[in-house]
Tab-separated table of C-alpha atoms in Angstrom:
chain	number	residue	atom	x	y	z
A	253	MET	CA	74.913	123.680	371.780
A	254	GLN	CA	78.556	123.413	370.288
A	255	VAL	CA	78.867	125.159	367.014
A	256	ASP	CA	81.522	124.325	364.180
A	257	LEU	CA	81.629	127.178	361.802
A	258	ARG	CA	84.037	127.708	358.822
A	259	VAL	CA	84.453	129.450	355.608
A	260	ARG	CA	85.480	127.082	352.713
A	261	ALA	CA	87.262	128.742	349.918
A	262	VAL	CA	86.955	126.770	346.612
A	263	LEU	CA	89.612	127.646	343.683
A	264	SER	CA	88.390	126.055	340.410
A	265	ARG	CA	91.277	124.778	338.433
A	266	HIS	CA	88.950	125.201	335.200
A	267	THR	CA	87.900	129.003	335.798
A	268	GLY	CA	90.595	130.298	338.426
A	269	MET	CA	87.929	131.871	340.144
A	270	VAL	CA	87.698	131.538	344.119
A	271	GLU	CA	84.336	131.248	345.595
A	272	GLU	CA	83.476	130.860	349.373
A	273	GLU	CA	80.748	128.760	351.101
A	274	LEU	CA	79.563	128.487	354.705
A	275	VAL	CA	79.817	125.538	356.601
A	276	VAL	CA	77.861	124.917	359.629
A	277	PHE	CA	77.372	122.158	362.036
A	278	MET	CA	75.892	122.014	365.622
A	279	ASP	CA	75.963	119.476	368.015
A	280	VAL	CA	72.333	118.780	369.176
A	281	HIS	CA	71.007	116.776	372.221
A	282	ASP	CA	67.382	116.417	372.034
A	283	PRO	CA	65.813	114.689	374.848
A	284	ASP	CA	63.457	112.707	372.694
A	285	GLY	CA	66.395	111.255	370.448
A	286	SER	CA	68.379	112.490	367.764
A	287	GLU	CA	65.482	111.512	364.903
A	288	ASP	CA	63.319	114.089	366.725
A	289	VAL	CA	65.504	117.018	365.277
A	290	GLY	CA	63.336	118.247	362.558
A	291	TRP	CA	64.957	121.432	360.891
A	292	VAL	CA	67.680	124.051	361.264
A	293	VAL	CA	67.669	127.548	360.105
A	294	VAL	CA	71.191	129.384	359.614
A	295	GLU	CA	70.677	133.284	358.911
A	296	LEU	CA	72.805	136.077	358.321
A	297	PRO	CA	70.393	138.549	359.499
A	298	GLU	CA	72.759	141.765	358.695
A	299	TYR	CA	72.536	140.839	355.066
A	300	GLY	CA	69.238	139.343	354.863
A	301	LEU	CA	70.304	135.821	354.015
A	302	GLY	CA	68.998	132.613	355.303
A	303	TRP	CA	68.907	128.893	354.727
A	304	GLU	CA	66.179	126.280	355.910
A	305	LEU	CA	67.534	122.983	356.236
A	306	GLU	CA	65.430	120.045	356.548
A	307	GLY	CA	64.975	116.549	354.880
A	308	GLU	CA	67.839	115.675	352.484
A	309	ASP	CA	69.236	119.354	352.932
A	310	LEU	CA	69.874	118.728	356.517
A	311	VAL	CA	73.070	116.636	357.204
A	312	TYR	CA	73.265	114.455	360.414
A	313	LEU	CA	76.552	113.236	361.666
A	314	ASP	CA	76.674	110.778	364.602
A	315	ARG	CA	79.867	110.812	366.473
A	316	GLY	CA	79.169	108.734	369.587
A	317	GLU	CA	77.805	111.050	371.984
A	318	GLU	CA	78.037	114.047	369.810
A	319	HIS	CA	74.915	114.491	367.151
A	320	TRP	CA	76.041	117.163	364.436
A	321	TYR	CA	73.186	118.806	362.383
A	322	GLY	CA	74.053	121.498	359.637
A	323	ALA	CA	75.268	121.698	356.101
A	324	ALA	CA	78.322	122.429	353.973
A	325	GLY	CA	78.352	124.643	350.763
A	326	LEU	CA	75.702	127.177	351.751
A	327	THR	CA	75.979	129.808	349.209
A	328	ALA	CA	73.622	132.570	347.906
A	329	PRO	CA	73.247	134.025	344.443
A	330	GLY	CA	75.910	136.832	344.189
A	331	MET	CA	77.619	135.637	347.041
A	332	VAL	CA	81.136	135.249	346.201
A	333	ARG	CA	82.522	136.000	349.449
A	334	VAL	CA	81.208	135.038	352.873
A	335	PRO	CA	81.132	138.291	354.766
A	336	ARG	CA	83.706	138.636	357.627
A	337	GLY	CA	82.392	139.814	361.019
A	338	ALA	CA	78.850	138.602	360.112
A	339	LEU	CA	76.593	137.462	362.796
A	340	VAL	CA	75.367	133.921	362.144
A	341	ARG	CA	72.077	132.951	363.870
A	342	LEU	CA	71.209	129.466	364.320
A	343	THR	CA	67.802	127.930	365.118
A	344	VAL	CA	67.021	124.342	365.577
A	345	GLY	CA	63.822	122.817	366.119
A	346	ASP	CA	62.528	119.374	366.921
A	347	LEU	CA	59.508	117.658	365.780
A	348	GLY	CA	57.616	118.338	369.272
A	349	GLY	CA	57.895	122.335	368.560
A	350	ARG	CA	60.784	122.939	370.663
A	351	THR	CA	63.622	125.289	369.447
A	352	ALA	CA	66.816	126.494	370.543
A	353	GLU	CA	68.858	129.426	369.096
A	354	ARG	CA	72.741	130.209	369.160
A	355	GLU	CA	74.622	133.327	367.572
A	356	ILE	CA	78.244	133.542	366.650
A	357	ARG	CA	80.207	135.673	364.407
A	358	ILE	CA	82.424	134.715	361.636
A	359	PRO	CA	85.805	136.152	362.967
A	360	LEU	CA	87.292	139.301	361.211
A	361	SER	CA	90.945	137.720	361.110
A	362	THR	CA	89.918	134.939	358.873
A	363	MET	CA	91.821	135.904	355.845
A	364	THR	CA	90.381	136.332	351.881
A	365	PRO	CA	92.598	133.989	350.037
A	366	ALA	CA	93.609	134.671	346.597
A	367	PRO	CA	94.533	132.011	343.928
A	368	GLU	CA	97.896	131.734	345.120
A	369	ASP	CA	97.269	130.850	348.764
A	370	PHE	CA	95.595	127.397	347.735
A	371	PRO	CA	97.531	123.888	347.643
A	372	GLY	CA	98.286	122.323	344.303
A	373	ILE	CA	100.094	119.712	342.439
A	374	GLY	CA	103.216	120.260	340.869
A	375	GLU	CA	105.630	118.254	338.338
A	376	GLY	CA	106.167	114.444	339.319
A	377	GLY	CA	103.242	114.565	342.032
A	378	VAL	CA	104.701	117.152	344.304
A	379	LEU	CA	101.885	118.501	346.539
A	380	ILE	CA	102.277	122.319	346.751
A	381	ARG	CA	101.376	123.233	350.313
A	382	ALA	CA	99.204	126.193	351.043
A	383	GLY	CA	101.418	128.813	353.097
A	384	GLY	CA	100.466	128.802	356.728
A	385	ALA	CA	98.070	125.687	356.687
A	386	THR	CA	98.270	123.258	359.564
A	387	ARG	CA	96.950	120.200	358.007
A	388	HIS	CA	96.568	119.105	354.013
A	389	PHE	CA	93.767	116.631	353.268
A	390	LEU	CA	92.747	114.948	349.968
A	391	GLN	CA	89.015	114.818	349.543
A	392	GLN	CA	86.939	112.432	347.381
A	393	GLY	CA	83.267	112.669	347.744
A	394	THR	CA	82.547	112.838	351.669
A	395	GLN	CA	85.943	111.001	352.399
A	396	LEU	CA	89.079	112.955	353.607
A	397	TYR	CA	92.456	111.521	353.723
A	398	LEU	CA	95.056	113.258	356.106
A	399	ILE	CA	98.357	113.902	354.159
A	400	GLU	CA	100.941	112.844	356.643
A	401	SER	CA	104.324	114.801	356.599
A	402	SER	CA	107.439	115.165	358.614
A	403	GLN	CA	108.989	117.275	356.186
A	404	ALA	CA	109.404	120.867	356.707
A	405	ALA	CA	109.518	121.706	353.209
A	406	ASN	CA	106.878	123.556	351.228
A	407	ALA	CA	106.192	120.452	349.124
A	408	LEU	CA	105.349	116.587	349.526
A	409	PHE	CA	105.591	113.703	347.064
A	410	LEU	CA	102.208	111.800	346.832
A	411	GLU	CA	102.834	108.321	347.633
A	412	GLU	CA	101.804	105.434	345.352
A	413	SER	CA	99.649	104.370	348.412
A	414	VAL	CA	97.727	107.437	348.252
A	415	ARG	CA	97.156	107.253	344.705
A	416	GLU	CA	95.797	103.798	344.900
A	417	LYS	CA	93.279	105.000	347.515
A	418	LEU	CA	92.173	107.607	344.973
A	419	GLY	CA	91.558	104.715	342.361
A	420	GLY	CA	91.803	106.975	339.373
A	421	GLU	CA	88.748	109.068	340.511
A	422	PRO	CA	88.733	112.877	340.550
A	423	PHE	CA	89.652	114.530	343.999
A	424	PHE	CA	90.408	117.906	345.979
A	425	LEU	CA	93.199	119.354	348.053
A	426	VAL	CA	92.125	120.745	351.078
A	427	ALA	CA	94.224	122.899	353.622
A	428	GLU	CA	93.318	123.850	357.026
A	429	SER	CA	94.352	127.234	356.968
A	430	ASP	CA	93.110	128.485	360.341
A	431	ASP	CA	90.230	127.336	362.734
A	432	TYR	CA	87.628	128.882	360.521
A	433	LEU	CA	88.998	128.727	356.775
A	434	TRP	CA	89.586	125.571	354.652
A	435	LEU	CA	91.053	126.161	351.380
A	436	GLU	CA	90.056	123.743	348.524
A	437	SER	CA	91.490	123.239	344.945
A	438	GLY	CA	90.398	120.781	342.120
A	439	PRO	CA	89.173	118.782	340.833
A	440	TRP	CA	92.510	116.822	340.218
A	441	GLU	CA	92.830	113.762	338.191
A	442	SER	CA	95.411	111.098	339.130
A	443	THR	CA	96.972	111.772	335.526
A	444	ASP	CA	97.692	115.196	336.745
A	445	PHE	CA	100.792	113.638	338.223
């Protein structure tokens, strides 16, 4: 069972607050077919936290030979930061009663971001890149648009074609900071630039 585990840090433009969420997806192969997977439990046992995902709470992504189950945006009351180094226990169960379990740790090396670490939009539609980020995206709903850039500069102009894709609807800026951390800021409006 492959696991994609990330911390998503979200900077609210309205409050200036940074809150973190746990994003967990597992590539599960059930011999009875993908529709037989019934539930997933995500636990941080050292912190007494857990989430039971089933029905509408369990997100399924079909990627050809890969069948990913999980959820984005796992939070708990009072949890502003996802604990670094925490053990994450993942259990998946099918409708026939079979289960599989995997444990993984959130890396200690994943930074705890401050508001100035996030991407933003400056005067004239200039994207202010997150320092050290490998890739930048625009996110609208579940759609992610990669922002292509051959520029080495810290800023990138958002082209008219990108603005057209957004259609005047609110969007978020997302920066992939490392393998385990995504920085998200917003919501932004096309009238912001």
